[in-house]
PDB file of C-alpha atoms in Angstrom:
ATOM      1  CA  UNK A   1     -29.967  78.060 167.333  1.00 71.00           C
ATOM      2  CA  UNK A   2     -28.468  78.841 170.848  1.00 75.00           C
ATOM      3  CA  UNK A   3     -25.580  80.945 171.768  1.00 75.00           C
ATOM      4  CA  UNK A   4     -24.570  80.739 175.479  1.00 74.00           C
ATOM      5  CA  UNK A   5     -22.097  83.254 176.979  1.00 70.00           C
ATOM      6  CA  UNK A   6     -21.224  83.239 180.508  1.00 68.00           C
ATOM      7  CA  UNK A   7     -20.041  86.384 182.251  1.00 58.00           C
ATOM      8  CA  UNK A   8     -18.419  86.762 185.595  1.00 59.00           C
ATOM      9  CA  UNK A   9     -18.677  89.771 187.893  1.00 50.00           C
ATOM     10  CA  UNK A  10     -17.484  92.609 188.171  1.00 55.00           C
ATOM     11  CA  UNK A  11     -17.314  93.386 184.433  1.00 67.00           C
ATOM     12  CA  UNK A  12     -20.634  91.762 183.768  1.00 65.00           C
ATOM     13  CA  UNK A  13     -22.577  94.960 183.287  1.00 73.00           C
ATOM     14  CA  UNK A  14     -20.166  96.278 180.600  1.00 77.00           C
ATOM     15  CA  UNK A  15     -19.902  92.919 178.894  1.00 76.00           C
ATOM     16  CA  UNK A  16     -23.699  92.436 178.702  1.00 74.00           C
ATOM     17  CA  UNK A  17     -24.247  95.834 177.313  1.00 80.00           C
ATOM     18  CA  UNK A  18     -21.346  95.317 174.702  1.00 81.00           C
ATOM     19  CA  UNK A  19     -22.812  91.776 173.763  1.00 78.00           C
ATOM     20  CA  UNK A  20     -26.219  93.283 173.372  1.00 79.00           C
ATOM     21  CA  UNK A  21     -25.075  96.090 171.079  1.00 82.00           C
ATOM     22  CA  UNK A  22     -23.132  93.609 168.920  1.00 83.00           C
ATOM     23  CA  UNK A  23     -26.043  91.173 168.585  1.00 81.00           C
ATOM     24  CA  UNK A  24     -28.435  93.877 167.874  1.00 81.00           C
ATOM     25  CA  UNK A  25     -26.210  95.391 165.103  1.00 86.00           C
ATOM     26  CA  UNK A  26     -26.756  92.058 163.330  1.00 84.00           C
ATOM     27  CA  UNK A  27     -30.463  91.767 163.957  1.00 80.00           C
ATOM     28  CA  UNK A  28     -33.158  93.448 165.905  1.00 74.00           C
ATOM     29  CA  UNK A  29     -34.757  89.945 166.642  1.00 80.00           C
ATOM     30  CA  UNK A  30     -32.432  89.136 169.489  1.00 78.00           C
ATOM     31  CA  UNK A  31     -33.742  88.221 172.922  1.00 80.00           C
ATOM     32  CA  UNK A  32     -31.234  88.212 175.855  1.00 80.00           C
ATOM     33  CA  UNK A  33     -32.020  85.769 178.710  1.00 84.00           C
ATOM     34  CA  UNK A  34     -29.931  86.218 181.824  1.00 86.00           C
ATOM     35  CA  UNK A  35     -29.925  83.713 184.597  1.00 90.00           C
ATOM     36  CA  UNK A  36     -28.705  84.549 188.071  1.00 89.00           C
ATOM     37  CA  UNK A  37     -29.007  83.163 191.483  1.00 89.00           C
ATOM     38  CA  UNK A  38     -27.753  85.854 193.752  1.00 86.00           C
ATOM     39  CA  UNK A  39     -27.981  89.651 194.041  1.00 85.00           C
ATOM     40  CA  UNK A  40     -24.422  90.130 192.963  1.00 82.00           C
ATOM     41  CA  UNK A  41     -25.493  89.341 189.449  1.00 82.00           C
ATOM     42  CA  UNK A  42     -28.351  91.896 189.438  1.00 85.00           C
ATOM     43  CA  UNK A  43     -26.730  93.960 186.613  1.00 83.00           C
ATOM     44  CA  UNK A  44     -27.158  90.965 184.252  1.00 83.00           C
ATOM     45  CA  UNK A  45     -30.801  90.732 185.148  1.00 89.00           C
ATOM     46  CA  UNK A  46     -31.482  94.329 184.685  1.00 89.00           C
ATOM     47  CA  UNK A  47     -29.991  94.382 181.167  1.00 84.00           C
ATOM     48  CA  UNK A  48     -31.693  91.275 179.827  1.00 85.00           C
ATOM     49  CA  UNK A  49     -34.962  91.074 178.041  1.00 86.00           C
ATOM     50  CA  UNK A  50     -35.886  87.956 180.034  1.00 88.00           C
ATOM     51  CA  UNK A  51     -34.338  87.994 183.643  1.00 92.00           C
ATOM     52  CA  UNK A  52     -34.603  84.729 185.401  1.00 94.00           C
ATOM     53  CA  UNK A  53     -33.787  84.266 189.035  1.00 95.00           C
ATOM     54  CA  UNK A  54     -32.783  80.661 189.923  1.00 95.00           C
ATOM     55  CA  UNK A  55     -34.343  79.829 193.322  1.00 94.00           C
ATOM     56  CA  UNK A  56     -32.035  79.202 196.221  1.00 90.00           C
ATOM     57  CA  UNK A  57     -31.840  79.724 200.020  1.00 86.00           C
ATOM     58  CA  UNK A  58     -29.644  82.832 199.889  1.00 83.00           C
ATOM     59  CA  UNK A  59     -31.184  85.458 202.241  1.00 83.00           C
ATOM     60  CA  UNK A  60     -30.506  88.203 199.633  1.00 82.00           C
ATOM     61  CA  UNK A  61     -32.680  86.547 197.123  1.00 87.00           C
ATOM     62  CA  UNK A  62     -35.990  87.968 198.526  1.00 88.00           C
ATOM     63  CA  UNK A  63     -34.664  91.464 198.087  1.00 90.00           C
ATOM     64  CA  UNK A  64     -33.673  90.651 194.525  1.00 90.00           C
ATOM     65  CA  UNK A  65     -37.143  89.309 193.742  1.00 91.00           C
ATOM     66  CA  UNK A  66     -38.662  92.568 195.225  1.00 92.00           C
ATOM     67  CA  UNK A  67     -36.267  94.613 193.225  1.00 93.00           C
ATOM     68  CA  UNK A  68     -37.210  92.614 189.934  1.00 92.00           C
ATOM     69  CA  UNK A  69     -40.756  91.621 190.352  1.00 93.00           C
ATOM     70  CA  UNK A  70     -41.136  90.861 186.556  1.00 92.00           C
ATOM     71  CA  UNK A  71     -38.343  88.449 186.662  1.00 94.00           C
ATOM     72  CA  UNK A  72     -39.173  84.740 186.097  1.00 93.00           C
ATOM     73  CA  UNK A  73     -38.395  82.870 189.339  1.00 93.00           C
ATOM     74  CA  UNK A  74     -37.803  79.131 188.970  1.00 94.00           C
ATOM     75  CA  UNK A  75     -39.803  76.665 190.899  1.00 93.00           C
ATOM     76  CA  UNK A  76     -36.863  74.403 191.489  1.00 94.00           C
ATOM     77  CA  UNK A  77     -33.615  75.376 193.178  1.00 93.00           C
ATOM     78  CA  UNK A  78     -29.959  74.784 192.329  1.00 90.00           C
ATOM     79  CA  UNK A  79     -28.992  72.685 189.129  1.00 92.00           C
ATOM     80  CA  UNK A  80     -32.666  71.660 188.732  1.00 93.00           C
ATOM     81  CA  UNK A  81     -33.598  75.444 188.523  1.00 93.00           C
ATOM     82  CA  UNK A  82     -31.082  76.057 186.094  1.00 90.00           C
ATOM     83  CA  UNK A  83     -32.168  73.255 183.927  1.00 92.00           C
ATOM     84  CA  UNK A  84     -35.784  74.486 184.349  1.00 91.00           C
ATOM     85  CA  UNK A  85     -34.822  77.972 183.035  1.00 89.00           C
ATOM     86  CA  UNK A  86     -32.718  76.594 180.161  1.00 87.00           C
ATOM     87  CA  UNK A  87     -34.888  73.599 178.998  1.00 87.00           C
ATOM     88  CA  UNK A  88     -38.397  74.873 179.568  1.00 75.00           C
ATOM     89  CA  UNK A  89     -40.937  77.135 180.923  1.00 54.00           C
ATOM     90  CA  UNK A  90     -39.000  80.574 180.461  1.00 56.00           C
ATOM     91  CA  UNK A  91     -40.645  83.061 178.352  1.00 51.00           C
ATOM     92  CA  UNK A  92     -42.708  80.905 176.121  1.00 55.00           C
TER      93      UNK A  92
END
């Protein structure tokens, strides 16, 4: 099954670390996938097992991609990119 939890900055780093620790107390077989489309959410991407950058035209996104070269970068932008990340292709 899926559990989706949405976090808003600025408490995102603390929240994701807390969530990870709670899930991992229950099972070590937890994989955290984080989706972000701007550099302001970089902490989420750094804490996730599978970081996903949703493509957009933000000038800061290139720096985020350089900072996280192993992150999955969607081929589509905007809502289509979010759908691509959630419904297919990521981390298979």
